[in-house]
Tab-separated table of C-alpha atoms in Angstrom:
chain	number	residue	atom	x	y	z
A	69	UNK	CA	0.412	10.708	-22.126
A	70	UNK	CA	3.195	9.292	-20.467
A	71	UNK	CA	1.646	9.992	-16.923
A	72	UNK	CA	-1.545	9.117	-17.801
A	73	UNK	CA	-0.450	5.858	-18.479
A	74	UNK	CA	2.297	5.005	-16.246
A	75	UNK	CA	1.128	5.882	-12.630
A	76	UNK	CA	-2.049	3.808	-13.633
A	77	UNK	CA	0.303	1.032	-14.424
A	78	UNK	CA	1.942	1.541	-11.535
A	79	UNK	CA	-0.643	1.251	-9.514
A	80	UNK	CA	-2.160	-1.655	-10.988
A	81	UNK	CA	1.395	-3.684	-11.151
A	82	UNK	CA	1.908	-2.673	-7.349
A	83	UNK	CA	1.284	-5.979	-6.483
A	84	UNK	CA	3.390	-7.569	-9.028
A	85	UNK	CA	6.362	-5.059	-8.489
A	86	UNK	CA	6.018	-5.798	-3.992
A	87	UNK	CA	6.385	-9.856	-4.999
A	88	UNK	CA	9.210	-9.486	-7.500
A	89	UNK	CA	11.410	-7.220	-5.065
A	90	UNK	CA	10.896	-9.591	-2.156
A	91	UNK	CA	11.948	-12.385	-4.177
A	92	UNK	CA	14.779	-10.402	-5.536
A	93	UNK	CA	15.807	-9.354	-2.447
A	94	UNK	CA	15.716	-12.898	-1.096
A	95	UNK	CA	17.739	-13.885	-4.436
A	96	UNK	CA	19.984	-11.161	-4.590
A	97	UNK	CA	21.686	-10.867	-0.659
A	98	UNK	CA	18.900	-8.112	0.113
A	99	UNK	CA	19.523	-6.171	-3.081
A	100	UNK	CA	16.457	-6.154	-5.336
A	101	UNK	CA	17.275	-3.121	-7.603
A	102	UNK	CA	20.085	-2.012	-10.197
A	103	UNK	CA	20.803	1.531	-10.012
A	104	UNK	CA	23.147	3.379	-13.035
A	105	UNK	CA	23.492	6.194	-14.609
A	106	UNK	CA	22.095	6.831	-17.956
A	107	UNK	CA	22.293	9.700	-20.325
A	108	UNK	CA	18.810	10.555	-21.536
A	109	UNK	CA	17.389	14.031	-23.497
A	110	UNK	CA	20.034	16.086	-24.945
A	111	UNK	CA	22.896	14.119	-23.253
A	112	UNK	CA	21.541	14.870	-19.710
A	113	UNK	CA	22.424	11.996	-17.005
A	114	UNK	CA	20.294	9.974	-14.966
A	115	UNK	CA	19.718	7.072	-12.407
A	116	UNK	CA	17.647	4.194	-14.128
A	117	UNK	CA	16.100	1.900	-11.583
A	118	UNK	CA	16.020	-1.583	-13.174
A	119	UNK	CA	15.480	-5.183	-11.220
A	120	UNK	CA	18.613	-6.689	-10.520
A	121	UNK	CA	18.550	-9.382	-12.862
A	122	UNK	CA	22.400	-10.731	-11.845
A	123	UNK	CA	24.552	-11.331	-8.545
A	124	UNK	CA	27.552	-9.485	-8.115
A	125	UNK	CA	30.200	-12.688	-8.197
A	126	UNK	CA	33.744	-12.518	-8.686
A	127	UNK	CA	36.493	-14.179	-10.247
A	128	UNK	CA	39.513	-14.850	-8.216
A	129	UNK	CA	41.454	-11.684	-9.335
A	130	UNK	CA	38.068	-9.652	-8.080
A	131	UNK	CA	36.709	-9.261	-11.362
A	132	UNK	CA	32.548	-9.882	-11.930
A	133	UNK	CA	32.161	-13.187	-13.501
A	134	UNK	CA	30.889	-13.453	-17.314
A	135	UNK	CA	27.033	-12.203	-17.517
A	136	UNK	CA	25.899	-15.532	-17.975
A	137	UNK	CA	27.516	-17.229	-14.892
A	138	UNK	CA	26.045	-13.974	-12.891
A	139	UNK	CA	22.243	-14.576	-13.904
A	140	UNK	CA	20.081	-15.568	-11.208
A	141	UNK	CA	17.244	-18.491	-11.518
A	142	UNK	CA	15.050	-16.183	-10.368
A	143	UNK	CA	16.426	-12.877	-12.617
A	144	UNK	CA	16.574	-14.966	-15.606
A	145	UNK	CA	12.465	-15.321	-15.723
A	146	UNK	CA	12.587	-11.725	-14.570
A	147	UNK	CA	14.419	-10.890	-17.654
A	148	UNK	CA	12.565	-13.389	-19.826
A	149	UNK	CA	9.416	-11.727	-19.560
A	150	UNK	CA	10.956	-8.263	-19.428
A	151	UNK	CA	9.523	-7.627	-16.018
A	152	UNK	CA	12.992	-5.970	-14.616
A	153	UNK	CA	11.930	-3.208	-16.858
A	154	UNK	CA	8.936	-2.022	-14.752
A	155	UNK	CA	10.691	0.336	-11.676
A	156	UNK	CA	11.367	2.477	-14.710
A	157	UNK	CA	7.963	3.226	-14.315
A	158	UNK	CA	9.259	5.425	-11.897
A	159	UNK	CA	11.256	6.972	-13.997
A	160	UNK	CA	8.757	7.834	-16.376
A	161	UNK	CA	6.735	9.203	-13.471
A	162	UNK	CA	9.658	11.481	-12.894
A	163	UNK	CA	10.351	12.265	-16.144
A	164	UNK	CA	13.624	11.168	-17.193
A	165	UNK	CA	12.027	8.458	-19.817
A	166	UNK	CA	9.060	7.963	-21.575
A	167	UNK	CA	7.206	5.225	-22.137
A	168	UNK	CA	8.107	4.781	-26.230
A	169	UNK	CA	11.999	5.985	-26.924
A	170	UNK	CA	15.364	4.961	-27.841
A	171	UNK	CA	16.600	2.859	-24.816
A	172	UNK	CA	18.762	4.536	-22.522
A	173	UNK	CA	22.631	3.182	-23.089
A	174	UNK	CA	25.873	3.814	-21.259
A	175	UNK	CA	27.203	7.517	-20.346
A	176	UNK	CA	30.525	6.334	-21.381
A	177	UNK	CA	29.178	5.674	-25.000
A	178	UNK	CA	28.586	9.509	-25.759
A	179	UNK	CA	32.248	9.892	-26.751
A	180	UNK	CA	31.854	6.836	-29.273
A	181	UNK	CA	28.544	8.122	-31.015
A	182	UNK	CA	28.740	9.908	-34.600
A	183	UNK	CA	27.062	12.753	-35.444
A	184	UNK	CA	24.197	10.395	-36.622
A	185	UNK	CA	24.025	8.308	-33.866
A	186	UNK	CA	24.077	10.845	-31.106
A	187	UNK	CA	20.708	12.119	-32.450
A	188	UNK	CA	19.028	8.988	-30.551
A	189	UNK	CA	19.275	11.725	-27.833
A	190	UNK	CA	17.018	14.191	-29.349
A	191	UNK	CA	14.019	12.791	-27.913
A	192	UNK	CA	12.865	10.973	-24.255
A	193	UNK	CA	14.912	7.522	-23.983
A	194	UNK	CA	12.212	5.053	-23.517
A	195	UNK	CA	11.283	1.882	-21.837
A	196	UNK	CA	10.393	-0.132	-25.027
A	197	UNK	CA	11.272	1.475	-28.832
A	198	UNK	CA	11.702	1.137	-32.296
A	199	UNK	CA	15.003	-1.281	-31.838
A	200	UNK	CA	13.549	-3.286	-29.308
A	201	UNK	CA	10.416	-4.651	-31.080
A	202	UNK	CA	12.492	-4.905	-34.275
A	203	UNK	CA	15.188	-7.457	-32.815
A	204	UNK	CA	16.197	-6.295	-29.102
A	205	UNK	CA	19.463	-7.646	-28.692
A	206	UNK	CA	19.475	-9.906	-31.547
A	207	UNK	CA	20.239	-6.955	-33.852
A	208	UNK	CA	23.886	-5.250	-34.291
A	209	UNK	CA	24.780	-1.781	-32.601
A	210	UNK	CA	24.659	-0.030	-36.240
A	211	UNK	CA	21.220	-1.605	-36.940
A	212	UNK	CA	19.503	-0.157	-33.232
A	213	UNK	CA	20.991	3.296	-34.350
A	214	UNK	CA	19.225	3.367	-37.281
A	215	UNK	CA	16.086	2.241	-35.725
A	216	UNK	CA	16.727	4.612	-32.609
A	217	UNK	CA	17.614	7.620	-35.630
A	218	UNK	CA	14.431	6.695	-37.984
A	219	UNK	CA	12.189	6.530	-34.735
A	220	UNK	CA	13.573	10.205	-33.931
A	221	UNK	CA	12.502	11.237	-37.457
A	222	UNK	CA	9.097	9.758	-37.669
A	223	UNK	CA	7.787	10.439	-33.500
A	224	UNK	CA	4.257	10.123	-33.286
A	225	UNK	CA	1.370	9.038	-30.892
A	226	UNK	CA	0.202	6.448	-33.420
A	227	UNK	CA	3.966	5.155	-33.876
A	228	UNK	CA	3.937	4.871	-30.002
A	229	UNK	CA	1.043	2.582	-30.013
A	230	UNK	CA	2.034	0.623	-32.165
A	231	UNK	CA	5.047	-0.271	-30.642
A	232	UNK	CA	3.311	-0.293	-27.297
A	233	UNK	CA	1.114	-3.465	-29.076
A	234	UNK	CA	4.318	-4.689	-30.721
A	235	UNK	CA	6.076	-4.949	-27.495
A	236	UNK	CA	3.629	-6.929	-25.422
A	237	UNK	CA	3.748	-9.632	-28.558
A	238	UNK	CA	7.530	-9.249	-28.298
A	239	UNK	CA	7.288	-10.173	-24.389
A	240	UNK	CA	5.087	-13.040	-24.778
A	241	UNK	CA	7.225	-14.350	-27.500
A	242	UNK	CA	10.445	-13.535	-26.062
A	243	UNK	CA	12.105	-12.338	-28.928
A	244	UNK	CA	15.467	-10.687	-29.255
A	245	UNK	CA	16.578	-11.052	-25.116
A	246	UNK	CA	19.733	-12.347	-25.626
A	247	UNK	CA	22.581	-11.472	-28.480
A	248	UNK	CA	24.008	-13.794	-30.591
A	249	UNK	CA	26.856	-14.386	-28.319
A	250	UNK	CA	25.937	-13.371	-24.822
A	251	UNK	CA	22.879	-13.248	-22.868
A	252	UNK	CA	23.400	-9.304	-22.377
A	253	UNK	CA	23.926	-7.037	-25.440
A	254	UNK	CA	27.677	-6.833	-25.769
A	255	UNK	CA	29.372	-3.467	-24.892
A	256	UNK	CA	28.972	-0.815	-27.646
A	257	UNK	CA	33.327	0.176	-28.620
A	258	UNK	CA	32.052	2.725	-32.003
């Protein structure tokens, strides 16, 4: 299912996806992507492709700038309407996500999981899930892992698209894109 709906979408967004990296690129010093690695089924690691959303400024000790004083005009509407989210399309395509699935977190988080939380890895990390159309950001770390763990228990196509629906309201509302204190989800410590 994943396929069948993501290399459509891919295809159809082409357009979309060629004017977004050019103005990235223009935005961002010729760098219109985010590359990192991401732990996805059963722990394994991975490179999610992601718009760069933020320049890479520096304090004058040569540390990156708060997340907020690093967001672009341009990434900020990017981000607002959840559109740096679409090269993971590729990913999908190459089957290191799925569409629907716990979203893909940190590598260096693994160590910091319990035994309940780690089972957000059982299944495909997704590009939209259970935590993000039930708060996003706006939620606390413990609250996502036991949206993450209950979507894990109760998979299902129907589950899927409903959160497929339940996402595109999410994005036209703009719910949940910021935490309470930063305009990034602050870093997960366990």
């Amino acid at each position: 299912m994943d396929l069948f709906f993501s290399i459509p979408a891919f295809i159809v967004l082409s357009p979309v996806f060629i004017l977004i990296t050019f103005l990235l690129f223009i935005s961002n010093k010729g760098q219109p992507f985010f590359f990192q690695k991401r732990p996805g089924i059963n722990n394994k690691i991975f490179t999610i492709i992601k718009y760069k959303t933020m320049n890479d400024r520096e304090d004058e000790n040569g540390e990156l700038l708060p997340d907020s004083e690093r967001m672009t005009t341009v990434g900020s509407f990017i981000r607002k309407s959840s559109l740096d989210e679409m090269p993971q399309l590729i990913n999908v395509i190459k089957g290191d996500m799925s569409l629907v699935g716990p979203r893909p977190l940190l590598p260096e988080y693994l160590s910091r999981y319990s035994a309940f939380q780690i089972r957000r890895h059982e299944v495909r990390p997704g590009i939209t899930g259970w935590a993000q159309v039930n708060g996003r950001n706006a939620v606390s770390w413990n609250q996502k892992f036991e949206y993450d763990v209950w979507y894990v228990d109760n998979i299902s196509l129907s589950l899927d698209i409903k959160i497929i629906f339940m996402t595109i309201l999410a994005v036209f509302k703009s719910q949940g894109i910021n935490s309470a204190t930063s305009v990034t989800m602050e870093r997960f410590k366990g």
